[in-house]
Amino acid sequence: MLRRCYALRMSCLFCALDQDRVLAENSVGIAIRDAYPVSRGHTLIVAKRHVASWFDATAEERSGLMKLLGGEKARLDQEMSPAAYNIGINAGRVAGQTIDHLHIHLIPRYPGDVPDPTGGVRNIIPGQGRYSPG
């Protein structure tokens, strides 16, 4: 269970989560559904310790969060049968991080959910998704 913390004297949304939102947990993290999902099943893997980014997490935390990510991917495969996934971490405000507490987005993808998925996460920066490797 997460505990309330204060980052810069402001309450952290992820440190004050209700236990009933938790889908799975281990010693370092929890899994919850995103409150503002970009696709059906959009899941967040959230560090229990209040730490701002992946780069501030310990090796043990990173490993434990990856185990939760794998478990939630298996759950989504069984429950929703997506065709693919995007996995993302926003590390810092310039990268789009809006909650300064480490969390990993596990975004299920379905055929036809966007007209052309080419480039995947490269589409974060408009115009950079299409390229010709090699």
PDB file of C-alpha atoms in Angstrom:
ATOM      1  CA  MET A   1       0.000   0.000   0.000  1.00  0.00           C
ATOM      2  CA  LEU A   2       1.268   3.446  -0.853  1.00  0.00           C
ATOM      3  CA  ARG A   3       1.499   6.040   1.865  1.00  0.00           C
ATOM      4  CA  ARG A   4       0.745   9.745   1.638  1.00  0.00           C
ATOM      5  CA  CYS A   5       3.834  11.793   0.937  1.00  0.00           C
ATOM      6  CA  TYR A   6       4.553  15.399   0.264  1.00  0.00           C
ATOM      7  CA  ALA A   7       6.618  16.387  -2.747  1.00  0.00           C
ATOM      8  CA  LEU A   8       7.482  20.073  -2.632  1.00  0.00           C
ATOM      9  CA  ARG A   9       4.843  20.404   0.119  1.00  0.00           C
ATOM     10  CA  MET A  10       2.099  19.214  -2.217  1.00  0.00           C
ATOM     11  CA  SER A  11       0.251  15.921  -1.918  1.00  0.00           C
ATOM     12  CA  CYS A  12       1.238  13.307  -4.510  1.00  0.00           C
ATOM     13  CA  LEU A  13      -1.681  11.602  -6.276  1.00  0.00           C
ATOM     14  CA  PHE A  14       0.147   8.286  -6.498  1.00  0.00           C
ATOM     15  CA  CYS A  15       1.150   8.301  -2.828  1.00  0.00           C
ATOM     16  CA  ALA A  16      -2.487   8.802  -1.811  1.00  0.00           C
ATOM     17  CA  LEU A  17      -4.151   6.141  -3.971  1.00  0.00           C
ATOM     18  CA  ASP A  18      -7.032   4.124  -2.572  1.00  0.00           C
ATOM     19  CA  GLN A  19      -6.165   0.454  -2.118  1.00  0.00           C
ATOM     20  CA  ASP A  20      -9.274  -0.565  -4.081  1.00  0.00           C
ATOM     21  CA  ARG A  21      -7.623   0.709  -7.299  1.00  0.00           C
ATOM     22  CA  VAL A  22      -4.713  -1.730  -6.961  1.00  0.00           C
ATOM     23  CA  LEU A  23      -4.775  -4.625  -9.435  1.00  0.00           C
ATOM     24  CA  ALA A  24      -1.481  -6.194  -8.337  1.00  0.00           C
ATOM     25  CA  GLU A  25       1.492  -5.345  -6.174  1.00  0.00           C
ATOM     26  CA  ASN A  26       4.880  -6.488  -5.020  1.00  0.00           C
ATOM     27  CA  SER A  27       7.414  -5.079  -2.574  1.00  0.00           C
ATOM     28  CA  VAL A  28       8.349  -2.117  -4.799  1.00  0.00           C
ATOM     29  CA  GLY A  29       5.291  -1.238  -6.848  1.00  0.00           C
ATOM     30  CA  ILE A  30       1.637  -1.488  -7.701  1.00  0.00           C
ATOM     31  CA  ALA A  31      -0.407  -1.796 -10.886  1.00  0.00           C
ATOM     32  CA  ILE A  32      -3.530   0.292 -11.484  1.00  0.00           C
ATOM     33  CA  ARG A  33      -5.688   1.194 -14.475  1.00  0.00           C
ATOM     34  CA  ASP A  34      -4.994   4.685 -15.817  1.00  0.00           C
ATOM     35  CA  ALA A  35      -7.706   7.153 -14.778  1.00  0.00           C
ATOM     36  CA  TYR A  36      -7.490   8.772 -18.236  1.00  0.00           C
ATOM     37  CA  PRO A  37      -6.801   5.801 -20.528  1.00  0.00           C
ATOM     38  CA  VAL A  38      -5.648   6.253 -24.114  1.00  0.00           C
ATOM     39  CA  SER A  39      -6.821   2.718 -24.915  1.00  0.00           C
ATOM     40  CA  ARG A  40      -8.906  -0.035 -23.330  1.00  0.00           C
ATOM     41  CA  GLY A  41      -6.840  -1.593 -20.532  1.00  0.00           C
ATOM     42  CA  HIS A  42      -4.258   1.227 -20.241  1.00  0.00           C
ATOM     43  CA  THR A  43      -2.378   0.294 -17.070  1.00  0.00           C
ATOM     44  CA  LEU A  44       0.149   2.097 -14.886  1.00  0.00           C
ATOM     45  CA  ILE A  45       2.946   0.420 -12.968  1.00  0.00           C
ATOM     46  CA  VAL A  46       3.704   2.788 -10.068  1.00  0.00           C
ATOM     47  CA  ALA A  47       6.687   2.774  -7.713  1.00  0.00           C
ATOM     48  CA  LYS A  48       5.704   2.494  -4.039  1.00  0.00           C
ATOM     49  CA  ARG A  49       8.550   4.714  -2.942  1.00  0.00           C
ATOM     50  CA  HIS A  50       8.091   8.338  -3.911  1.00  0.00           C
ATOM     51  CA  VAL A  51      10.790   8.731  -6.533  1.00  0.00           C
ATOM     52  CA  ALA A  52      10.501  11.104  -9.484  1.00  0.00           C
ATOM     53  CA  SER A  53      11.890   9.069 -12.367  1.00  0.00           C
ATOM     54  CA  TRP A  54      13.213   5.764 -13.632  1.00  0.00           C
ATOM     55  CA  PHE A  55      16.708   7.224 -13.339  1.00  0.00           C
ATOM     56  CA  ASP A  56      16.239   7.847  -9.597  1.00  0.00           C
ATOM     57  CA  ALA A  57      14.999   4.304  -8.867  1.00  0.00           C
ATOM     58  CA  THR A  58      17.227   1.605  -7.432  1.00  0.00           C
ATOM     59  CA  ALA A  59      18.129  -1.520  -9.386  1.00  0.00           C
ATOM     60  CA  GLU A  60      15.816  -3.515  -7.082  1.00  0.00           C
ATOM     61  CA  GLU A  61      12.927  -1.134  -7.789  1.00  0.00           C
ATOM     62  CA  ARG A  62      13.498  -1.283 -11.535  1.00  0.00           C
ATOM     63  CA  SER A  63      13.568  -5.071 -11.477  1.00  0.00           C
ATOM     64  CA  GLY A  64      10.408  -5.320  -9.384  1.00  0.00           C
ATOM     65  CA  LEU A  65       8.556  -2.837 -11.586  1.00  0.00           C
ATOM     66  CA  MET A  66       9.510  -4.865 -14.674  1.00  0.00           C
ATOM     67  CA  LYS A  67       8.102  -8.006 -13.022  1.00  0.00           C
ATOM     68  CA  LEU A  68       4.811  -6.200 -12.395  1.00  0.00           C
ATOM     69  CA  LEU A  69       4.819  -4.965 -15.990  1.00  0.00           C
ATOM     70  CA  GLY A  70       5.195  -8.529 -17.261  1.00  0.00           C
ATOM     71  CA  GLY A  71       2.414  -9.771 -15.016  1.00  0.00           C
ATOM     72  CA  GLU A  72       0.040  -7.041 -16.148  1.00  0.00           C
ATOM     73  CA  LYS A  73       0.868  -7.711 -19.795  1.00  0.00           C
ATOM     74  CA  ALA A  74      -0.112 -11.359 -19.239  1.00  0.00           C
ATOM     75  CA  ARG A  75      -3.355 -10.273 -17.533  1.00  0.00           C
ATOM     76  CA  LEU A  76      -4.235  -7.947 -20.424  1.00  0.00           C
ATOM     77  CA  ASP A  77      -3.409 -10.666 -22.969  1.00  0.00           C
ATOM     78  CA  GLN A  78      -5.900 -12.971 -21.256  1.00  0.00           C
ATOM     79  CA  GLU A  79      -8.634 -10.418 -20.519  1.00  0.00           C
ATOM     80  CA  MET A  80      -8.536  -8.121 -23.554  1.00  0.00           C
ATOM     81  CA  SER A  81      -6.402  -9.831 -26.237  1.00  0.00           C
ATOM     82  CA  PRO A  82      -4.675  -6.725 -27.614  1.00  0.00           C
ATOM     83  CA  ALA A  83      -2.596  -7.120 -30.767  1.00  0.00           C
ATOM     84  CA  ALA A  84       0.417  -5.173 -29.439  1.00  0.00           C
ATOM     85  CA  TYR A  85       1.641  -2.774 -26.752  1.00  0.00           C
ATOM     86  CA  ASN A  86       3.404   0.518 -26.229  1.00  0.00           C
ATOM     87  CA  ILE A  87       5.415   0.873 -23.035  1.00  0.00           C
ATOM     88  CA  GLY A  88       6.466   4.331 -21.942  1.00  0.00           C
ATOM     89  CA  ILE A  89       7.944   6.407 -19.162  1.00  0.00           C
ATOM     90  CA  ASN A  90       7.802  10.182 -19.148  1.00  0.00           C
ATOM     91  CA  ALA A  91      10.910  11.346 -17.283  1.00  0.00           C
ATOM     92  CA  GLY A  92      10.703  15.080 -16.600  1.00  0.00           C
ATOM     93  CA  ARG A  93       8.327  17.913 -17.443  1.00  0.00           C
ATOM     94  CA  VAL A  94       9.823  18.546 -20.891  1.00  0.00           C
ATOM     95  CA  ALA A  95       9.115  14.880 -21.697  1.00  0.00           C
ATOM     96  CA  GLY A  96       5.479  15.319 -20.643  1.00  0.00           C
ATOM     97  CA  GLN A  97       5.601  14.002 -17.068  1.00  0.00           C
ATOM     98  CA  THR A  98       2.677  15.539 -15.171  1.00  0.00           C
ATOM     99  CA  ILE A  99       2.925  13.591 -11.891  1.00  0.00           C
ATOM    100  CA  ASP A 100       6.413  13.660 -10.373  1.00  0.00           C
ATOM    101  CA  HIS A 101       6.242  10.051  -9.204  1.00  0.00           C
ATOM    102  CA  LEU A 102       7.735   7.194 -11.232  1.00  0.00           C
ATOM    103  CA  HIS A 103       5.137   5.306 -13.262  1.00  0.00           C
ATOM    104  CA  ILE A 104       5.283   3.177 -16.398  1.00  0.00           C
ATOM    105  CA  HIS A 105       2.509   3.249 -18.986  1.00  0.00           C
ATOM    106  CA  LEU A 106       1.474  -0.126 -20.422  1.00  0.00           C
ATOM    107  CA  ILE A 107      -0.770   0.757 -23.353  1.00  0.00           C
ATOM    108  CA  PRO A 108      -2.576  -2.053 -25.173  1.00  0.00           C
ATOM    109  CA  ARG A 109      -2.922  -1.527 -28.928  1.00  0.00           C
ATOM    110  CA  TYR A 110      -5.694  -2.810 -31.154  1.00  0.00           C
ATOM    111  CA  PRO A 111      -5.966  -3.076 -34.945  1.00  0.00           C
ATOM    112  CA  GLY A 112      -7.330   0.182 -36.349  1.00  0.00           C
ATOM    113  CA  ASP A 113      -6.952   2.214 -33.129  1.00  0.00           C
ATOM    114  CA  VAL A 114      -5.002   4.779 -35.190  1.00  0.00           C
ATOM    115  CA  PRO A 115      -4.913   5.128 -38.970  1.00  0.00           C
ATOM    116  CA  ASP A 116      -1.151   4.393 -39.233  1.00  0.00           C
ATOM    117  CA  PRO A 117       0.835   3.215 -36.197  1.00  0.00           C
ATOM    118  CA  THR A 118       4.175   3.379 -38.053  1.00  0.00           C
ATOM    119  CA  GLY A 119       6.869   4.850 -35.833  1.00  0.00           C
ATOM    120  CA  GLY A 120       5.146   4.046 -32.532  1.00  0.00           C
ATOM    121  CA  VAL A 121       6.649   6.114 -29.732  1.00  0.00           C
ATOM    122  CA  ARG A 122       8.613   8.177 -32.273  1.00  0.00           C
ATOM    123  CA  ASN A 123       5.301   9.960 -32.944  1.00  0.00           C
ATOM    124  CA  ILE A 124       5.693  11.778 -29.619  1.00  0.00           C
ATOM    125  CA  ILE A 125       7.447  14.460 -31.671  1.00  0.00           C
ATOM    126  CA  PRO A 126       5.240  15.371 -34.647  1.00  0.00           C
ATOM    127  CA  GLY A 127       6.737  14.464 -37.998  1.00  0.00           C
ATOM    128  CA  GLN A 128       9.350  12.075 -36.574  1.00  0.00           C
ATOM    129  CA  GLY A 129       7.355   8.840 -36.717  1.00  0.00           C
ATOM    130  CA  ARG A 130       7.973   7.964 -40.357  1.00  0.00           C
ATOM    131  CA  TYR A 131      11.511   7.107 -41.329  1.00  0.00           C
ATOM    132  CA  SER A 132      13.355   4.637 -43.510  1.00  0.00           C
ATOM    133  CA  PRO A 133      15.873   2.566 -41.563  1.00  0.00           C
ATOM    134  CA  GLY A 134      19.069   1.611 -43.275  1.00  0.00           C
TER     135      GLY A 134
END
